[in-house]
GROMACS .gro file of C-alpha atoms in nm:
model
  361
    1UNK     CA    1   9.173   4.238   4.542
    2UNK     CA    2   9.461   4.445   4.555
    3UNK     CA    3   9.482   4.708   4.269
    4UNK     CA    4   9.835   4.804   4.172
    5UNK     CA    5   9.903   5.133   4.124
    6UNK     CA    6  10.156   5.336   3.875
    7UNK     CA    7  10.515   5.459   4.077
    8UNK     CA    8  10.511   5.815   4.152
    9UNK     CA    9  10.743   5.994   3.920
   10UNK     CA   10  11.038   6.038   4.139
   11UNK     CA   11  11.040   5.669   4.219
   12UNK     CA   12  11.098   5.565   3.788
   13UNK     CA   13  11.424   5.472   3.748
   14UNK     CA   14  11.457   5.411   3.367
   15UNK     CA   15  11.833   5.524   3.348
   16UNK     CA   16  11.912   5.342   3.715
   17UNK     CA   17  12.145   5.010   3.623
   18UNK     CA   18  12.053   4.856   4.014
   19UNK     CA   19  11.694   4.829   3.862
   20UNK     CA   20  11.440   4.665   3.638
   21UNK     CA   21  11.188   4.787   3.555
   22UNK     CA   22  10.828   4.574   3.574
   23UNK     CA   23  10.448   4.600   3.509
   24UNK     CA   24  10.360   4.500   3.855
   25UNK     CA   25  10.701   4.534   4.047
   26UNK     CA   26  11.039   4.597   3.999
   27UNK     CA   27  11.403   4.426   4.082
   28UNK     CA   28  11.673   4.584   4.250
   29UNK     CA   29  12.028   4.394   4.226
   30UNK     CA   30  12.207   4.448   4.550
   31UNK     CA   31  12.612   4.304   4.652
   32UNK     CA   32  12.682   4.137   4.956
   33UNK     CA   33  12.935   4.023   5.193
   34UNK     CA   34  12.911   3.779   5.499
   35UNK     CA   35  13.071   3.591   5.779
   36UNK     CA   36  12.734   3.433   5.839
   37UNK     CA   37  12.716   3.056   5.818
   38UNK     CA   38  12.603   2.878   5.472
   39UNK     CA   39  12.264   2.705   5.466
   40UNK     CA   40  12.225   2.698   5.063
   41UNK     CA   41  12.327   2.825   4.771
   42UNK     CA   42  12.384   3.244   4.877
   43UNK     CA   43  12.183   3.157   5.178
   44UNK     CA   44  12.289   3.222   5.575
   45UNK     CA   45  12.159   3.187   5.872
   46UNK     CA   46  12.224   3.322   6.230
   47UNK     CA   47  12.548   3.159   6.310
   48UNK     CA   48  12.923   3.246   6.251
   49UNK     CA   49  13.139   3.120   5.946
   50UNK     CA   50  13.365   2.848   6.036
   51UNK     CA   51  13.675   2.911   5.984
   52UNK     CA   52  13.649   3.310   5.942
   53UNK     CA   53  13.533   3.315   5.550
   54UNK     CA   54  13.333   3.583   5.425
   55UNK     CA   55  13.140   3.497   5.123
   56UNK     CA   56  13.034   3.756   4.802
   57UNK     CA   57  12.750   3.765   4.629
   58UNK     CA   58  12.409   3.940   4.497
   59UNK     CA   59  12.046   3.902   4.609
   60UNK     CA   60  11.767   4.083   4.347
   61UNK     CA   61  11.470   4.178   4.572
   62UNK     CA   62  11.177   4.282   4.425
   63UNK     CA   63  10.964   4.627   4.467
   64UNK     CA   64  10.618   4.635   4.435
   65UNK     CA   65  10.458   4.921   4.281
   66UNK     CA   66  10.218   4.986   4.558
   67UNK     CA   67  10.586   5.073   4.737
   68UNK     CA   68  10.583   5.330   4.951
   69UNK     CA   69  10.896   5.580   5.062
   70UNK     CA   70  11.079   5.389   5.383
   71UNK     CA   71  10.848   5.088   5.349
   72UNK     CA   72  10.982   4.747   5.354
   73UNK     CA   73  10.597   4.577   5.239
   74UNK     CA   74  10.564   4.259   5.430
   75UNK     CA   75  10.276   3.980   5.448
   76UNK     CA   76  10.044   4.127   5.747
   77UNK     CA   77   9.816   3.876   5.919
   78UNK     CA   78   9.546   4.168   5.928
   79UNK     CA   79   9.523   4.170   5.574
   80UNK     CA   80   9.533   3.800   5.559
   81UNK     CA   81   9.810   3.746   5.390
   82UNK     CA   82   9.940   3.405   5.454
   83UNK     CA   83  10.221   3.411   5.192
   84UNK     CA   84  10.516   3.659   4.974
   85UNK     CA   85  10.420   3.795   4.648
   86UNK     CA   86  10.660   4.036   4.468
   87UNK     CA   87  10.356   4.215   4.353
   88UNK     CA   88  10.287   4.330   4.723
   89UNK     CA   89  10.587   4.280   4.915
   90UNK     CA   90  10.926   4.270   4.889
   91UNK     CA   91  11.092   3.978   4.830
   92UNK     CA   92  11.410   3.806   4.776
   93UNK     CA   93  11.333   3.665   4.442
   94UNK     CA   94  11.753   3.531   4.339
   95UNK     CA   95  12.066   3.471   4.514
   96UNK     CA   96  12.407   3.418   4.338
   97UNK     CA   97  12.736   3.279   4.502
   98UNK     CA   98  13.005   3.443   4.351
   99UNK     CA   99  13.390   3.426   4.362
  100UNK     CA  100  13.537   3.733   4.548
  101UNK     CA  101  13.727   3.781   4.178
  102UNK     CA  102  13.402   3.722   4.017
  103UNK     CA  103  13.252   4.036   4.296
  104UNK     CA  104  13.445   4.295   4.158
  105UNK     CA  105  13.403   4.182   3.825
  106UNK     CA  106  13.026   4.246   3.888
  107UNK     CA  107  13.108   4.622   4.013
  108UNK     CA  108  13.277   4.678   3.758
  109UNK     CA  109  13.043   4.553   3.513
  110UNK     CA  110  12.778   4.764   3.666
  111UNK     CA  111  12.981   5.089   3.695
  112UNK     CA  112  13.035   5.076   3.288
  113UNK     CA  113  12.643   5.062   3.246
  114UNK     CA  114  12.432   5.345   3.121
  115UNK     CA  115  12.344   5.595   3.429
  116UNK     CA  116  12.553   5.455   3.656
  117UNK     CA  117  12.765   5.654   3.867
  118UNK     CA  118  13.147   5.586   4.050
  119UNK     CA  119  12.983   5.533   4.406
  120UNK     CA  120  12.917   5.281   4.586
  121UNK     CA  121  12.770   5.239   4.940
  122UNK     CA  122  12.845   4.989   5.173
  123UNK     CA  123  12.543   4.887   5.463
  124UNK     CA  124  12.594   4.738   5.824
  125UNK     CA  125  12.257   4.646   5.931
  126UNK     CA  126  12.158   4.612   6.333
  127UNK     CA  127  12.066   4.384   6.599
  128UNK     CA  128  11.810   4.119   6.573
  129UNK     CA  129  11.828   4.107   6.173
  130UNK     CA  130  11.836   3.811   5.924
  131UNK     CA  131  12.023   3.802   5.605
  132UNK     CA  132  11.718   3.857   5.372
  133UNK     CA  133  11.615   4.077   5.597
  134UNK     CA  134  11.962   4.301   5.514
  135UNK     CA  135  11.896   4.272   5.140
  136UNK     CA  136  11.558   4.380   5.164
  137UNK     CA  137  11.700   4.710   5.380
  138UNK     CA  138  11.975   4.751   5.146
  139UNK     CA  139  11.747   4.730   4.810
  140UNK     CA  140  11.482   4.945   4.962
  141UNK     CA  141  11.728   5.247   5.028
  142UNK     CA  142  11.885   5.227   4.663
  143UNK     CA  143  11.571   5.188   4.529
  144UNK     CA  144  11.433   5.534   4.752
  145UNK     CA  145  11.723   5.738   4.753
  146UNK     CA  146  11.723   5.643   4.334
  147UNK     CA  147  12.067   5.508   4.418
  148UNK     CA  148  12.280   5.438   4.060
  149UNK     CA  149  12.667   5.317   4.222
  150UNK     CA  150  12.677   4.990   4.394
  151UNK     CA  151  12.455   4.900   4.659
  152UNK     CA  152  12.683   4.665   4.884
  153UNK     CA  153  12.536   4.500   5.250
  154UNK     CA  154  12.781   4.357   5.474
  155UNK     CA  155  12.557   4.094   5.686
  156UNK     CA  156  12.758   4.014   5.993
  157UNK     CA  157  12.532   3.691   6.197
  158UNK     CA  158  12.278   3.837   6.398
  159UNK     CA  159  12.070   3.600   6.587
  160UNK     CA  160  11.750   3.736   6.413
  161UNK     CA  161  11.583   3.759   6.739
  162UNK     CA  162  11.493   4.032   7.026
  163UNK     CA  163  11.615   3.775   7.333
  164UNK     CA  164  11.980   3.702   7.151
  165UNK     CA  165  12.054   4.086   7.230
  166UNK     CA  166  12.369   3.944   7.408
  167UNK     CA  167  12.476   3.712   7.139
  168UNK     CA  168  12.473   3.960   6.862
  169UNK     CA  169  12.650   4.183   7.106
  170UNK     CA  170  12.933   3.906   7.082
  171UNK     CA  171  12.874   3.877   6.732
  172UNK     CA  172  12.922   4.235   6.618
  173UNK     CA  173  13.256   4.229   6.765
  174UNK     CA  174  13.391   3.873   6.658
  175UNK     CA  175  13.264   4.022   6.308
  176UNK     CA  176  13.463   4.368   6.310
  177UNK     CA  177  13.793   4.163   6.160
  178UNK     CA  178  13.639   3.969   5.869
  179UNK     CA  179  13.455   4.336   5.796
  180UNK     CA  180  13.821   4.513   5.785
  181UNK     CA  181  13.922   4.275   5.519
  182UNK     CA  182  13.632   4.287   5.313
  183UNK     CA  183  13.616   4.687   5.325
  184UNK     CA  184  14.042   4.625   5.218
  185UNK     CA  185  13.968   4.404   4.954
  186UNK     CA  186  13.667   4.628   4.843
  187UNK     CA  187  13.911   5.002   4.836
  188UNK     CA  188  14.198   4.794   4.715
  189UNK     CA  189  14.037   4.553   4.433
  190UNK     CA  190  13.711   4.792   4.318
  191UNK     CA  191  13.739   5.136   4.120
  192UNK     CA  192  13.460   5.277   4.255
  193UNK     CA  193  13.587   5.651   4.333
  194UNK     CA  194  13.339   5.736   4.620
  195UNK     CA  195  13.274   5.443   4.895
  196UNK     CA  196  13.010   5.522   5.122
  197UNK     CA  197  13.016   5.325   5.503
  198UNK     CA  198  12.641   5.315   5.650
  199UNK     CA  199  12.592   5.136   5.959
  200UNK     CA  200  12.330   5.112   6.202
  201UNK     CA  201  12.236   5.051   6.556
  202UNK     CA  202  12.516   4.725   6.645
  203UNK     CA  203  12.620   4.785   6.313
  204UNK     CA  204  12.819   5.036   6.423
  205UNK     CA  205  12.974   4.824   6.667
  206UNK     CA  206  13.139   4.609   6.383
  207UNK     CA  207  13.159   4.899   6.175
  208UNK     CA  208  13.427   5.127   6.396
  209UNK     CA  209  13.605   4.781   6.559
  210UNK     CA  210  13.687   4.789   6.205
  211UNK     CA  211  13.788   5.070   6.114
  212UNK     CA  212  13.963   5.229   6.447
  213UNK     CA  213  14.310   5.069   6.368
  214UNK     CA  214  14.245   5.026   5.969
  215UNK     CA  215  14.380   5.370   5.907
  216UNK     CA  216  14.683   5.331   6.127
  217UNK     CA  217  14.786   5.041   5.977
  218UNK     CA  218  14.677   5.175   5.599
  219UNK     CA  219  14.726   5.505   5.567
  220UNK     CA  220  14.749   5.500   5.181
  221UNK     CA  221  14.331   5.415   5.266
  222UNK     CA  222  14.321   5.787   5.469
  223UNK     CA  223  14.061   5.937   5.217
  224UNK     CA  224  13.887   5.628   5.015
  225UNK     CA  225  13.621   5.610   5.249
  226UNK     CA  226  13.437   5.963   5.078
  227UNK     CA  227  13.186   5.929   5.384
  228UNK     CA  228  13.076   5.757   5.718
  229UNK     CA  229  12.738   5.779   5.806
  230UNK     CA  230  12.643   5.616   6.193
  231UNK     CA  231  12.275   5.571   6.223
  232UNK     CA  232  12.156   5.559   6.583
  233UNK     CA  233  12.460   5.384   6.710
  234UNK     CA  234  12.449   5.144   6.983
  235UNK     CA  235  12.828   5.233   7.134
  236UNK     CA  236  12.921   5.398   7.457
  237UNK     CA  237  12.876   5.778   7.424
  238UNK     CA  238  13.208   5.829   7.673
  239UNK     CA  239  13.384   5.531   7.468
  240UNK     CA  240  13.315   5.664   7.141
  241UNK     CA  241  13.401   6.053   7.181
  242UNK     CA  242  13.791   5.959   7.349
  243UNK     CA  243  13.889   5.672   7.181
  244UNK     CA  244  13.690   5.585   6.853
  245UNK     CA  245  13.565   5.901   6.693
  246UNK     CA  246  13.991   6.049   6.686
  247UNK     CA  247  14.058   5.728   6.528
  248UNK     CA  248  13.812   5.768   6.256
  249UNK     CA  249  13.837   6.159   6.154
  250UNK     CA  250  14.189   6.060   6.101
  251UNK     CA  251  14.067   5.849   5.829
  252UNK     CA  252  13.786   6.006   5.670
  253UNK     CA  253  13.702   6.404   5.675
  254UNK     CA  254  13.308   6.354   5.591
  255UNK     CA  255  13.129   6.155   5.903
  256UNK     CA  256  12.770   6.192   6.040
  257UNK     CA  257  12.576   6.124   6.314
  258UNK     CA  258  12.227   6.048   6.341
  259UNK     CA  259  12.067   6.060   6.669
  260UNK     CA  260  11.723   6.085   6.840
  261UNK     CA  261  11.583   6.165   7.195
  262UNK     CA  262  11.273   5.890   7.161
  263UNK     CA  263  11.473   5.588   7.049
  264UNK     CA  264  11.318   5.357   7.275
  265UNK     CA  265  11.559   5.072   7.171
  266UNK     CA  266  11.872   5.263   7.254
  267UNK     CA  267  11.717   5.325   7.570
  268UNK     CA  268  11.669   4.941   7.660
  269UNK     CA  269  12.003   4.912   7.510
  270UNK     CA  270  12.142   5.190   7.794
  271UNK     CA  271  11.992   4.954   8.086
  272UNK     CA  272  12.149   4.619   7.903
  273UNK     CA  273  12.456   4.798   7.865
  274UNK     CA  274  12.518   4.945   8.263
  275UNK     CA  275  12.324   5.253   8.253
  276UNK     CA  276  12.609   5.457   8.013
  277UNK     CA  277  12.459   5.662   7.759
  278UNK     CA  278  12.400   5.549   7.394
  279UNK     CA  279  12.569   5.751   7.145
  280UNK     CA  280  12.279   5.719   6.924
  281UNK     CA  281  12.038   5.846   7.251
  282UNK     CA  282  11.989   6.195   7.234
  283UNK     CA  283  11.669   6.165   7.570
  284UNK     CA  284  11.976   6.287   7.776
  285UNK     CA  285  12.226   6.467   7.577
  286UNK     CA  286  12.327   6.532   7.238
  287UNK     CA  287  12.707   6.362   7.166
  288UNK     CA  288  12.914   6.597   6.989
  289UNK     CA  289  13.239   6.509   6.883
  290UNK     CA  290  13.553   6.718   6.722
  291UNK     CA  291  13.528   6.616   6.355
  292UNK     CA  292  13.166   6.465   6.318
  293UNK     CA  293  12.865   6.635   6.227
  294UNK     CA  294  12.577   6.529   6.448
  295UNK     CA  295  12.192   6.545   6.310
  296UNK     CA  296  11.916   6.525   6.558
  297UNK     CA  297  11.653   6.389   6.413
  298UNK     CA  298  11.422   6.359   6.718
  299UNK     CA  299  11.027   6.391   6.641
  300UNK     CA  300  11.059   6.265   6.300
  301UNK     CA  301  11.009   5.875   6.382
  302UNK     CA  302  10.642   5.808   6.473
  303UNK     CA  303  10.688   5.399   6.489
  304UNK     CA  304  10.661   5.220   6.791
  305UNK     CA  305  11.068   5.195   6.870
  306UNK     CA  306  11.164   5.499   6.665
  307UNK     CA  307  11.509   5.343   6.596
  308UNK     CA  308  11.469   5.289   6.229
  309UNK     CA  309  11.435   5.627   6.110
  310UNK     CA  310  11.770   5.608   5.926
  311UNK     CA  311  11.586   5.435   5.682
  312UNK     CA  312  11.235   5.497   5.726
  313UNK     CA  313  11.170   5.851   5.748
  314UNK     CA  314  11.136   6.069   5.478
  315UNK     CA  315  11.310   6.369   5.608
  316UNK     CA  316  11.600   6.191   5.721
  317UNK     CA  317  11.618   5.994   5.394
  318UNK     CA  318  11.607   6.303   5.200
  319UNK     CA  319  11.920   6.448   5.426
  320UNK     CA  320  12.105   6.127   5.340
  321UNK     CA  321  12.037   6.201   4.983
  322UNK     CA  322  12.211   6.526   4.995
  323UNK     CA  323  12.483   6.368   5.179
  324UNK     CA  324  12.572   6.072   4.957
  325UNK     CA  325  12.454   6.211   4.661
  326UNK     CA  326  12.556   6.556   4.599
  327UNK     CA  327  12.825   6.536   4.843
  328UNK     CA  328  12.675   6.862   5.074
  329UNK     CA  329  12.797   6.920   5.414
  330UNK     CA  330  12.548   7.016   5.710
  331UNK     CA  331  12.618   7.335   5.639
  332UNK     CA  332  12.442   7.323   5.301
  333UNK     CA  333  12.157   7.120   5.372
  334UNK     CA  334  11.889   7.354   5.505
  335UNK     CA  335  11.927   7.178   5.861
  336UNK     CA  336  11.895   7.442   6.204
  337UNK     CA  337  12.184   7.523   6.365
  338UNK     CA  338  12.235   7.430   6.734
  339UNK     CA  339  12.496   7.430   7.025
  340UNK     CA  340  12.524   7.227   7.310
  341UNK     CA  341  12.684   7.353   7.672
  342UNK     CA  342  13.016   7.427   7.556
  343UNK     CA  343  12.954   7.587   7.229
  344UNK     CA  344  12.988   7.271   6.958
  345UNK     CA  345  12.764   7.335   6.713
  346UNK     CA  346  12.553   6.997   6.624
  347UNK     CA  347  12.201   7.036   6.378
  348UNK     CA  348  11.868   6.927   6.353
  349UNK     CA  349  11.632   6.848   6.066
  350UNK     CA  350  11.418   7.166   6.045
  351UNK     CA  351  11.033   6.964   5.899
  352UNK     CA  352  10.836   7.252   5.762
  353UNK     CA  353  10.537   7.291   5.926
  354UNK     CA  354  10.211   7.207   5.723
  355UNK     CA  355  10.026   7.473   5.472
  356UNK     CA  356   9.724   7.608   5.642
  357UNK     CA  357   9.391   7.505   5.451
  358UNK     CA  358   9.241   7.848   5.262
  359UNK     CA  359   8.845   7.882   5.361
  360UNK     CA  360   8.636   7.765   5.114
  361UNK     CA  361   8.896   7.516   4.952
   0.00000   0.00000   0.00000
């Protein structure tokens, strides 16, 4: 039998209005948009929307209290565990449909609760990722980074599967319109003073094919993004430094990038893609780019693909917290500076190394 045990203290959230609080789990309300096809009531599958309609809602997903930081607790065979139980895993436990009206009346709603703050983040997930698999992401980094604006996923239609790397390729890109409305309707139709834009992996494919004429074409929107943080992006390194990354310091002042020299699924990616360097890929050089702040967070990741570290890793979630939370630059954020050939500075996450044992403790 599993025994559940108490959260550690830093994981209570008593005050935080994206949870309730349980004796064996808790529930984290998270917002959602999607161009992904309806197959139930706030329920999509792989496909696209036909026509082009992206749908609002919220999914609650529970937290177990065994929960650990960067954990997403599944069934595991090797524990023979044949089904879901919100006491061990995490699990999409409601889904609502609402009205895009009814959306940001649910922001709103939530912003005038007790402990709430004027934030809100929005999250692109990657390749080879299914809707409840999104939600789960999304509620698992409010939950650890003790998140109290809106939690908001953007679910663009992955496949949900490694051999439909081509498709979601496709996918990401069909996506990047419907996304540019929804992040419109979202700065234009929500009060929320401080909109954060996470995207990872493909994500950021859909995320800055979004965004790279959005600010040309709104400029009164230069400044209501407060950040832009791109998580081990899957984009052309060459690509992104001359054409994308002007187009999106023009629009936002705050953007980091998170990169790693052992991503093994960026490096796949690079051989998919023609052999050009992943942005996100740091095996052969670091991308620096005028305007962005680049974190290497190589070494940190000890999983098999090191690609989710964004998410996963407690050293890089704790830099996001600074980030997003108390708004701190690199600069202020106890990361080691570093330069690359031509002088840019870029920085890396500087782990501590472990207390030596005293004899005879």
């Amino acid at each position: 039998m599993v025994m559940s045990a108490p959260a550690p203290a830093d994981l209570r959230n008593t005050l935080n209005p994206n949870i309730v609080e349980g004796s064996n789990f808790s529930q984290v309300r998270v917002f959602f948009g999607t161009d992904r096809n309806a197959v139930g009531v706030a329920d999509f599958g792989p496909d696209r929307s036909d026509p082009r309609v992206v749908s609002y809602g919220t999914v609650v997903v529970s937290i177990p209290r065994v929960h650990r930081l960067g954990h997403i607790e599944r069934p595991s065979l090797w524990r023979l565990e044949l089904s879901e139980v919100p006491e061990r895993h995490m699990v999409v436990l409601r889904r609502v449909a609402l009205t895009a009206d009814a959306f940001m009346a649910g922001v709103q709603d939530l912003l005038r609760r007790e402990g709430a703050s004027n934030s809100s983040f929005v999250f692109l997930h990657g390749y080879n990722v299914s809707f409840d698999d999104a939600a789960r992401r999304t509620a698992q980094i409010a939950f650890d980074l003790n998140y109290r604006g809106v939690p908001v996923f953007y679910s663009w239609p992955s496949e949900g599967a490694v051999e439909r790397y081509t498709v979601d390729w496709e996918n990401s890109d069909w996506s990047a319109p419907n996304l540019k409305r929804f992040l419109i309707d979202y700065a234009d139709h929500s009060t929320v003073t401080n909109i954060h834009l996470v995207a990872h992996s493909m994500g950021n494919r859909a995320l800055t094919g979004a965004l790279k004429d959005l600010f040309t074409e709104r400029p009164d929107l230069r400044g209501r993004f407060k950040s832009i943080i791109l998580a081990a992006p899957d984009l052309d390194a060459s690509v992104f430094v001359d054409e994308l990354a002007p187009r999106l310091v023009a629009g936002c002042d705050n953007i980091t990038l998170y990169v790693s020299d052992g991503d093994k699924a960026l490096q796949a990616s690079k051989k998919v893609r023609g052999d050009y360097i992943r942005v996100g890929d740091a095996s052969q050089r670091v991308v620096v780019a005028p305007g962005i702040e680049t974190i290497d967070a190589s070494g940190l990741d000890t999983s098999f693909l090191e690609h989710s570290y964004f998410a996963e890793e407690r050293h890089v979630l704790g830099d996001i917290k600074k980030l997003v939370l108390q708004g701190l630059r690199a600069a202020g954020r106890g990361l080691q500076e570093l330069s690359v050939s031509n002088g840019a500075v870029y920085w890396k996450i500087a782990v501590p190394p472990p207390r030596a044992e005293t004899p005879g403790t």
